[in-house]
Coordinates of C-alpha atoms and ligand atoms in Angstrom, one line a residue:
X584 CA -35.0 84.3 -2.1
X585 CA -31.6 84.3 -3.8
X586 CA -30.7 81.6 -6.3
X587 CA -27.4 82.1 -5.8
X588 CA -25.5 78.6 -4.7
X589 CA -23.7 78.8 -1.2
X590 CA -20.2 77.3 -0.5
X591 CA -20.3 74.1 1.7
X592 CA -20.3 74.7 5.3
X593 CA -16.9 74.6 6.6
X594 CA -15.1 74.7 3.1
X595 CA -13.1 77.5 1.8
X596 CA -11.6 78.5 -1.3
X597 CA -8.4 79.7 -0.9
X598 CA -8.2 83.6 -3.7
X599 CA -5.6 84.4 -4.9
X600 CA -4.5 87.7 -2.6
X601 CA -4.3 84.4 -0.1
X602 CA -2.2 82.2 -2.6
X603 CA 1.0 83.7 -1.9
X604 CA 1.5 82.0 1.6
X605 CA 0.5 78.8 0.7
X606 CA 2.8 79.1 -2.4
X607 CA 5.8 80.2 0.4
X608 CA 4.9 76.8 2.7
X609 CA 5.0 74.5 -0.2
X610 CA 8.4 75.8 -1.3
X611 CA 9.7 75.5 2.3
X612 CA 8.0 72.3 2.4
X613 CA 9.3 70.6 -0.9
X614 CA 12.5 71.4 -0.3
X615 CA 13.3 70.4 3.2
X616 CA 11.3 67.4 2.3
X617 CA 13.5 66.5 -0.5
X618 CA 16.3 67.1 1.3
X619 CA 15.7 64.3 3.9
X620 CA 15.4 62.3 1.2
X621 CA 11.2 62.0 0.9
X622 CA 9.4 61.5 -2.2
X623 CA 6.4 62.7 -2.6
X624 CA 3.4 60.2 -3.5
X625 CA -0.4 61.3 -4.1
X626 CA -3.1 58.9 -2.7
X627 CA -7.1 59.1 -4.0
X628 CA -9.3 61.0 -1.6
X629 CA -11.6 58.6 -1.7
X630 CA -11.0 55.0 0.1
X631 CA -13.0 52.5 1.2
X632 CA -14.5 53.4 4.4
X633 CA -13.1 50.2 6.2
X634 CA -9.8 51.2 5.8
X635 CA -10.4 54.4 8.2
X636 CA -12.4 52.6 10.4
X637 CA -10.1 49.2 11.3
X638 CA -7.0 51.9 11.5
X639 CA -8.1 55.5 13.0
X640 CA -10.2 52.7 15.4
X641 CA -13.5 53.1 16.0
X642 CA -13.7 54.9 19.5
X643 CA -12.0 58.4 18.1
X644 CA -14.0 61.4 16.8
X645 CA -13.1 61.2 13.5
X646 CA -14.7 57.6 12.9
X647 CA -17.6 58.2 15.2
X648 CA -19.0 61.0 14.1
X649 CA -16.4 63.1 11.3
X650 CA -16.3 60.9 8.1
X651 CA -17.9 62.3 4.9
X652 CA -19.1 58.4 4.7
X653 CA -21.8 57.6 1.4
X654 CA -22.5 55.3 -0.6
X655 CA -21.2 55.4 -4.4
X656 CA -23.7 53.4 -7.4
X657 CA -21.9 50.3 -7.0
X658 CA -23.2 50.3 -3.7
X659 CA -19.4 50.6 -1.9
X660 CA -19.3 52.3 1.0
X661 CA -16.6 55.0 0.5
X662 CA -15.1 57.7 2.5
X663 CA -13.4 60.7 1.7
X664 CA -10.2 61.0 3.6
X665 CA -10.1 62.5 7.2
X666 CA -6.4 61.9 6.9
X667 CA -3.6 60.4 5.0
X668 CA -1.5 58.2 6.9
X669 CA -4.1 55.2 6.2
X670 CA -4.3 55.9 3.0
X671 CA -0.2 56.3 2.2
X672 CA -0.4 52.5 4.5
X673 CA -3.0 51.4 2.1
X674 CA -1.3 52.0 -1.1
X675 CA 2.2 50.9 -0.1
X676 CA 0.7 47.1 0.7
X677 CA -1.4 47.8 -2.8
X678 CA 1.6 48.4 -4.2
X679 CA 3.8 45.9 -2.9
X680 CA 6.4 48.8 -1.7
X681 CA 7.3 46.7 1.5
X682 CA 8.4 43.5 1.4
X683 CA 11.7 44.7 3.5
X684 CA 12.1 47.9 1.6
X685 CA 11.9 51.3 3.1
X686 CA 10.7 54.4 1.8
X687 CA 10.3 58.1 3.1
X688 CA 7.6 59.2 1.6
X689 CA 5.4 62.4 1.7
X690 CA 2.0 63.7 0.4
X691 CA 0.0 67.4 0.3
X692 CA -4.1 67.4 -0.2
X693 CA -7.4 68.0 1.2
X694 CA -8.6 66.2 4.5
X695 CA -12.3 65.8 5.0
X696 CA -13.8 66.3 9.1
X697 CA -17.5 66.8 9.3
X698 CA -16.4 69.2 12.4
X699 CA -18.1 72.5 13.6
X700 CA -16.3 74.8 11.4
X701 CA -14.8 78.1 13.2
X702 CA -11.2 79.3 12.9
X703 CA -8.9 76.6 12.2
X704 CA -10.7 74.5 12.4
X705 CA -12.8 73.4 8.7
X706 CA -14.7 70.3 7.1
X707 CA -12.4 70.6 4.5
X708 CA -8.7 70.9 5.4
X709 CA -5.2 70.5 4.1
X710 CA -2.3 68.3 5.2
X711 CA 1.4 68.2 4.7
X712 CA 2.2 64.4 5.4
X713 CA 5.6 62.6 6.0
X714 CA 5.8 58.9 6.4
X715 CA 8.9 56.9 6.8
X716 CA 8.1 53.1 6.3
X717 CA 10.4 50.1 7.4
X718 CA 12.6 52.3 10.3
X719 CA 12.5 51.1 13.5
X720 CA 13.9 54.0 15.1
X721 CA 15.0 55.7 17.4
X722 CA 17.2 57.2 15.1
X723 CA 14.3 58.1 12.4
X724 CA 12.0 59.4 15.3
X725 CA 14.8 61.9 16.3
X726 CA 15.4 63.0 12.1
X727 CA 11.8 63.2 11.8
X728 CA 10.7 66.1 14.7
X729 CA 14.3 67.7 13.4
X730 CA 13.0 67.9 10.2
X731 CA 9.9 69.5 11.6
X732 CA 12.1 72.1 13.6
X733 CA 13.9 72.9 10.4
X734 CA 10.6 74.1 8.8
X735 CA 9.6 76.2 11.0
X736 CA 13.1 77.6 11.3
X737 CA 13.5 78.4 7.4
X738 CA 9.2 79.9 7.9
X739 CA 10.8 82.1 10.1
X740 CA 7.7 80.8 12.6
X741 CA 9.1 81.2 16.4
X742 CA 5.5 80.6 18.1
X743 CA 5.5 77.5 18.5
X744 CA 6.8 74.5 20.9
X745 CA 7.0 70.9 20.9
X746 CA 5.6 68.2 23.4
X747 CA 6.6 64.3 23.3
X748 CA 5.3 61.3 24.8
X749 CA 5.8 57.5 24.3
X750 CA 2.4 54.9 24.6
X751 CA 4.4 52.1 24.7
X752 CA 4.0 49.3 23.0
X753 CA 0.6 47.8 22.6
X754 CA 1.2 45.2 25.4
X755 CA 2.2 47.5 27.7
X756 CA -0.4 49.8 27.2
X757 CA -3.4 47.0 27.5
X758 CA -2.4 46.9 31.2
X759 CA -2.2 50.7 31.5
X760 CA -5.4 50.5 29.6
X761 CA -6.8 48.7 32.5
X762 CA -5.6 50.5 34.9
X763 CA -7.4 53.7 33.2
X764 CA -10.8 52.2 33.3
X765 CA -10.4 51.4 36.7
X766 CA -9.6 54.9 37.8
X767 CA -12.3 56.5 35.3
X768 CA -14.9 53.5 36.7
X769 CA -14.3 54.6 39.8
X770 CA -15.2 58.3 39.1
X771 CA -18.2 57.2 37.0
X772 CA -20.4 60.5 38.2
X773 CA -18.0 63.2 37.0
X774 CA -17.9 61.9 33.2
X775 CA -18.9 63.4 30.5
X776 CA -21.3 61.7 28.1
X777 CA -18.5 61.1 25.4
X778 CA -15.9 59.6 28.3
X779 CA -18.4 57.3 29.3
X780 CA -18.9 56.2 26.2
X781 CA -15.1 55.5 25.2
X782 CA -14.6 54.2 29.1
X783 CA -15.6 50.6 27.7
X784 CA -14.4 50.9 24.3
X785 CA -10.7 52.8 24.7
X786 CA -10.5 54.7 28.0
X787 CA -7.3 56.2 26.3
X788 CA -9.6 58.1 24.3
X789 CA -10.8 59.9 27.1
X790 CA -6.9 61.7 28.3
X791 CA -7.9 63.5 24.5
X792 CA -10.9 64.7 25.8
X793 CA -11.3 68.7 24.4
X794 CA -14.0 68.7 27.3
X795 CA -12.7 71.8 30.5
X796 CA -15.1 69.7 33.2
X797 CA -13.2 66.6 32.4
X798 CA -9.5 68.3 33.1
X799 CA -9.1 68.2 36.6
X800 CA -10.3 64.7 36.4
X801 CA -8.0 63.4 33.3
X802 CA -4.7 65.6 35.7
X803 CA -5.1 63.3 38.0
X804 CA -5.3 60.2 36.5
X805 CA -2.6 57.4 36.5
X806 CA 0.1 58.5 34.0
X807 CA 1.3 55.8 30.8
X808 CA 4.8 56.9 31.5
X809 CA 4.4 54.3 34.7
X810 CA 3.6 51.7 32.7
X811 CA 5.8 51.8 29.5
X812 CA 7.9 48.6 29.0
X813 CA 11.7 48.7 29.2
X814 CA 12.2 48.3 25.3
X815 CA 9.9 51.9 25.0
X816 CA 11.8 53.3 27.9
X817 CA 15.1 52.9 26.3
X818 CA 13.6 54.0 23.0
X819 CA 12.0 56.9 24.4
X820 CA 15.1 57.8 26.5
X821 CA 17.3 57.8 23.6
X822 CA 14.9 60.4 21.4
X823 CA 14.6 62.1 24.2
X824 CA 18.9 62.4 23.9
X825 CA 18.9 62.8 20.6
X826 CA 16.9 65.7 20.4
X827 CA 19.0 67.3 23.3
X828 CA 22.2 67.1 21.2
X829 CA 20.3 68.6 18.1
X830 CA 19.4 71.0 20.2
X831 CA 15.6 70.9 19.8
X832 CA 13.8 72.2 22.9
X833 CA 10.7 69.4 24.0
X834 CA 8.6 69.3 26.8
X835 CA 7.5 65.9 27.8
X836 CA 3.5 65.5 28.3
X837 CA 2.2 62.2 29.8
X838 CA -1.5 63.4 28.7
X839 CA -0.4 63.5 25.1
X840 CA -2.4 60.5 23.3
X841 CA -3.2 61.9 20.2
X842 CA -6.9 61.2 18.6
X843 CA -5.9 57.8 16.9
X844 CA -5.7 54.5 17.6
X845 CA -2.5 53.0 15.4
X846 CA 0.2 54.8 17.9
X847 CA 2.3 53.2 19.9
X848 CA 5.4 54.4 21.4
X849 CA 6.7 57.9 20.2
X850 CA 4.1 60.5 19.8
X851 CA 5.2 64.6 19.2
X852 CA 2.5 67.0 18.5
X853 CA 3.9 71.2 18.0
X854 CA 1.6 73.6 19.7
X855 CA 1.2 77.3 19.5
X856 CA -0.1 80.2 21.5
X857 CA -0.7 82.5 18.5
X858 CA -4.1 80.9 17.0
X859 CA -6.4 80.3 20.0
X860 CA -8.2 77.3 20.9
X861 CA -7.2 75.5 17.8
X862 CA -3.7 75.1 18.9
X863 CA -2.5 72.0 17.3
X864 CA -0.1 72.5 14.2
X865 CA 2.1 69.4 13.6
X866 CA 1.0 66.1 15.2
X867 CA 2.6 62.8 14.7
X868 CA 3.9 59.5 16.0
X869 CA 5.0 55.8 15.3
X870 CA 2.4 53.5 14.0
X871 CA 4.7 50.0 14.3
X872 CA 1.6 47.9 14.3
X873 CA -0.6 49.6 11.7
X874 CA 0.6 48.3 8.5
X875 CA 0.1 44.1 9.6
X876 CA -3.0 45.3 11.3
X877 CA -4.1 46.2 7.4
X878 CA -3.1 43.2 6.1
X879 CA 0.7 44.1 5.1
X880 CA 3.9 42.6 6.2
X881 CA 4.6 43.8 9.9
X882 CA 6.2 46.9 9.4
X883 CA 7.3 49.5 11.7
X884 CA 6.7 53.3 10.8
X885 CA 6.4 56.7 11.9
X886 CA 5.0 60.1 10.7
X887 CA 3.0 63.2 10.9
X888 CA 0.2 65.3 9.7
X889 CA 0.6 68.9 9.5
X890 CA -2.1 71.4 9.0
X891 CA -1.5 73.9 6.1
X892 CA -4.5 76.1 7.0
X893 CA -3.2 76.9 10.7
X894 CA 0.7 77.4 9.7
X895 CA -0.7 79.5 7.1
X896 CA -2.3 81.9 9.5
X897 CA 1.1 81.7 12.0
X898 CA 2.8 83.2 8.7
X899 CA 0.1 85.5 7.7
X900 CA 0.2 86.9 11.9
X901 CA 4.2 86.5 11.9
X902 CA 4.6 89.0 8.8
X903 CA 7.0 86.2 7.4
X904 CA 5.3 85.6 3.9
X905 CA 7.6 87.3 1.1
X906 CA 5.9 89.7 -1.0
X907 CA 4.5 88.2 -4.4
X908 CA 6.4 88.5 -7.7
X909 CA 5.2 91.2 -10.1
X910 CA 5.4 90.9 -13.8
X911 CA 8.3 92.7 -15.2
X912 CA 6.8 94.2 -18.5
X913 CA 3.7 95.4 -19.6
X914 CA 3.0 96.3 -22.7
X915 CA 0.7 99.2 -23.7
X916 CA -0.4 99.4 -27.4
X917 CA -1.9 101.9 -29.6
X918 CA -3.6 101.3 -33.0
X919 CA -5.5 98.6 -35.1
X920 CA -1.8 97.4 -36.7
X921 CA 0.0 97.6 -33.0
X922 CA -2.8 95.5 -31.6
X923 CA -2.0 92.5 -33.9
X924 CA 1.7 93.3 -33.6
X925 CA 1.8 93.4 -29.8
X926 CA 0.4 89.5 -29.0
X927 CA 3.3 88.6 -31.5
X928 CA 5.6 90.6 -29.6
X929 CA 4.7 89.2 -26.3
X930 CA 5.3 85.6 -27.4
X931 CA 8.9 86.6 -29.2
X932 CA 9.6 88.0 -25.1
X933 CA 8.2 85.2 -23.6
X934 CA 10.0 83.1 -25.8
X935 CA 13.5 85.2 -24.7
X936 CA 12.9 85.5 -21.4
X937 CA 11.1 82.7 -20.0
X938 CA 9.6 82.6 -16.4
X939 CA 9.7 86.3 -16.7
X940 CA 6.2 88.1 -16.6
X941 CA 5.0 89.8 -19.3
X942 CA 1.9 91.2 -19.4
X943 CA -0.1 92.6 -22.3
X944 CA -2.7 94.9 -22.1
X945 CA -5.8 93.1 -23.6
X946 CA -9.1 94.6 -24.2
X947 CA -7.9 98.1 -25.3
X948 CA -8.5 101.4 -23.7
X949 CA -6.6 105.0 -24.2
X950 CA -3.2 105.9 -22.8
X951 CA -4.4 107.1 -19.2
X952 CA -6.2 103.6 -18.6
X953 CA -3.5 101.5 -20.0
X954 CA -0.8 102.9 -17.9
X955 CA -3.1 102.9 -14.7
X956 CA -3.6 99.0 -15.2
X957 CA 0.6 99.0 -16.4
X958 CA 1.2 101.0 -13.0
X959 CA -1.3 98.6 -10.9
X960 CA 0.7 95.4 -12.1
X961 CA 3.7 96.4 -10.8
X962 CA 6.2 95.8 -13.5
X963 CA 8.7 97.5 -13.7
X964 CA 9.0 97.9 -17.3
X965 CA 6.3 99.8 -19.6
X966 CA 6.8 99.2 -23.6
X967 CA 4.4 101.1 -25.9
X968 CA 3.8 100.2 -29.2
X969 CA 1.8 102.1 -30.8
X970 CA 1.2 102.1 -35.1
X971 CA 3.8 105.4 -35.0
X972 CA 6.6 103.1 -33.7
X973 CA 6.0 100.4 -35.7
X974 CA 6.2 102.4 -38.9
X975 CA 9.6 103.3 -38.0
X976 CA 10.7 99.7 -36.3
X977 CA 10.9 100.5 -32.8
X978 CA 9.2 100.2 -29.3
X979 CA 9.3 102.7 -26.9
X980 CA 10.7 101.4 -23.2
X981 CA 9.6 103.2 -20.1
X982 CA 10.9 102.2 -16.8
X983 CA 8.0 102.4 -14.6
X984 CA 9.8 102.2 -10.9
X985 CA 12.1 104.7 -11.8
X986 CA 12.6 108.2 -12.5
X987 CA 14.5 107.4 -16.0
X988 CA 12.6 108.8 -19.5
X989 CA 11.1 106.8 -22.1
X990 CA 14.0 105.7 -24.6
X991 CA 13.5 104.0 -28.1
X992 CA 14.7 100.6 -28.9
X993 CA 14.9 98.9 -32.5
X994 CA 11.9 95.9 -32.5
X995 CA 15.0 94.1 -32.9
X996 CA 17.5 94.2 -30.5
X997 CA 14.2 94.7 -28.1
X998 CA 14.8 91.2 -26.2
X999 CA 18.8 91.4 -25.7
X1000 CA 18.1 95.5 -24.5
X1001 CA 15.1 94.4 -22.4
X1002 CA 17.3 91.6 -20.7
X1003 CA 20.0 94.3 -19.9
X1004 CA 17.6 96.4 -18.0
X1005 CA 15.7 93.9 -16.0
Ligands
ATP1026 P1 -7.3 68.9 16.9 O1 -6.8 68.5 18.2 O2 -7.1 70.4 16.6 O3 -8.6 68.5 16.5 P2 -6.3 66.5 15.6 O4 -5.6 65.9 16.8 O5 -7.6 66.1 15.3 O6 -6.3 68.1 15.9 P3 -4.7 65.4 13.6 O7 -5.7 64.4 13.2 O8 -3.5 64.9 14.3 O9 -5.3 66.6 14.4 O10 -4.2 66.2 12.3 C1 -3.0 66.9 12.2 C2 -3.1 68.4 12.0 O11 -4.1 68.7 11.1 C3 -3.5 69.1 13.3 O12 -2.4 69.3 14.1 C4 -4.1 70.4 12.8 O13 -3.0 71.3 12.5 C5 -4.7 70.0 11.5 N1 -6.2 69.8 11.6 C6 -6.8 68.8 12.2 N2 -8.2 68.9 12.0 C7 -8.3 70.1 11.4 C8 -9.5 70.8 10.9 N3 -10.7 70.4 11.1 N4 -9.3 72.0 10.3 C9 -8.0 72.5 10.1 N5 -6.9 71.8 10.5 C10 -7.1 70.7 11.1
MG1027 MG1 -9.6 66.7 15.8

């Protein structure tokens, strides 16, 4: 039997010939974030596991049977995220943020889903998250989904489409609610045993059913858009018009719930056709009621999660990641007096040209083997200094992506020359 210890199920480490898209998305991400204005805010991964349960509500897979829920020394009983948006809620009531004020705030990090891991689909997941607390919208709904449309415009990511629905507000939905459990009641036989479960506790639950025997069932079923109230109407009507004059294509889906409870009117989720069954990439929606449901001022608020792991295999498919930076120098040293010379000299260039990549070859090894591993980094750039050159003050420069020959330079005037031929 091998000692060797195995990676949790269903979590992945991310190596480094892997790093390069996620590097890319983060980039994209920070700076279209930043420039609508969101701040980014970072939010434990652990929370008390009431906080998930009174928001996500207790009839969605993720609280019924998803949470990494345990019990710490003190005896707590914590959970480890499943998502943020409870979490950013949490900690702007904690904070005293509210009180009137509004922020547009945004957050990156692990989400925790005891799921059945296969593609896309982990225990251990990432999140990009974008909340925007104390707008009312419309106007913020239609900024929001722009903003979302801007990212995968600058990712160069054309795969992918946008649905829209509005729940209403909670009022309005209670009779829909009704209305639901009626129909589903009435079809008692073809349920499935996770529909019959939710028919007492949120029949809305069951229009997210993943379940192929439940869809003909769930098409037919009466639709929320009948029921929304006039206030959501004319809400959803005008992000409906706002997104028409920005130009972003939607397609409206009465079946789009999405798997949590805090919603209420505007819900968008962005789908794709390029990953298979796990076709979900951006989800989101207005939460008016969720911070006063935890115990903060009534504040109305919108967001949306989206999930690092699946855009980074639409950029990996879509070619659209750019190639990673090499180091520019590398420095290949020969002799017991170069060896000691040649860390100094790497600092004095990292000092000169900062953010540039200079690499030193550490651990010794003749000519042929140094410029193999020089070659292999792809700098452009070869100096050698060997004990020869330093007895007469100079290093010798050898362009490596070129067909140029080796030239000397003075150990002096080596950063200013170097510079010149970057
Ligand atoms: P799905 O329908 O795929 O289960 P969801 O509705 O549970 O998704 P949300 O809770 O809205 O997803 O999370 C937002 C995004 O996070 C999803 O659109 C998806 O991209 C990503 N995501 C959700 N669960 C996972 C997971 N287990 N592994 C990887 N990514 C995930
Ligand atoms: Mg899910």
């Amino acid at each position: 039997m091998s000692n060797r210890i195995q990676p949790v199920r269903g979590m992945n480490d991310v190596l480094p010939g892997e790093i390069g898209a996620w590097q890319h998305l983060e980039r994209v991400a920070r700076a279209v974030f930043g420039a609508y204005g969101y701040e980014e805010l970072r939010v434990p991964l652990l929370e008390h596991t009431e906080l998930f349960s009174r928001s996500i509500g207790e009839y969605t897979d993720i609280v019924e049977k998803e949470m990494y829920t345990f019990q710490d020394l003190g005896g707590d009983s914590l959970t480890l995220r499943p998502e943020a948006t409870a979490g950013i809620a949490r900690a702007a009531i904690s904070n005293g943020m509210l009180r009137g004020a509004r922020h547009k705030l945004w957050c990156l990090g692990p989400m925790f889903r005891h799921e059945r891991p296969q593609k896309g689909r982990y225990r251990q997941f990432h999140q990009f998250d974008l909340e925007a607390l104390g707008f009312a919208g419309p106007d913020v709904d239609i900024e929001l989904i722009a903003l979302t449309a801007r990212m995968w415009q600058m990712l160069k990511l054309t795969r992918v489409r946008l649905m829209i629905n509005s729940l209403g507000t909670p009022q309005a939905r209670a009779v829909y609610r009704e209305e639901l459990q009626r129909y589903f009641a009435a079809h008692d036989a073809e349920l499935d045993a996770d529909s019959r479960r939710r028919l007492g506790g949120n029949p809305l639950r069951i229009l997210d059913s993943k379940q192929p025997s439940m869809r003909a069932l769930i098409e037919r079923a009466p639709r929320l858009t009948d029921y929304l109230d006039p206030e959501s109407q004319a809400h959803f009507a005008a992000l409906c018009g706002g997104l028409d004059a920005l130009g972003v294509a939607y397609e409206v889906n009465p079946r789009l719930v999405r798997g949590l409870d805090y919603y209420s009117r505007t819900v968008f989720e962005w789908v794709t056709d390029a990953l298979g069954s796990q076709d979900a990439v951006c989800s989101g929606g207005r939460y008016d009621g969720l911070i006063a449901q935890l115990g903060g001022e009534p504040t109305p608020a919108i967001g949306f999660a989206m999930g690092v792991e699946r855009v980074v295999d639409l950029l990996s498919q879509a070619g659209s990641v750019p190639p990673a930076a090499a180091p520019e120098i590398y420095i290949v040293v020969n002799g017991e007096r170069a060896e000691r010379e040649a860390l100094r000299l790497a600092e004095r260039l990292r000092d000169a040209l900062p953010g540039r990549g200079v690499l030193l070859n550490l651990g010794g090894g003749n000519f042929k083997a140094q410029f193999r591993r020089a070659d292999r980094s792809g700098a452009r750039l070869a100096l050698i200094l060997g004990d020869e050159e330093l007895e007469r003050g100079v290093v010798a420069v050898k362009p490596l992506r070129r067909e140029d020959g080796q030239i000397d330079c003075p150990l002096s005037e080596l950063p200013a020359r170097i510079a010149s031929l970057l």
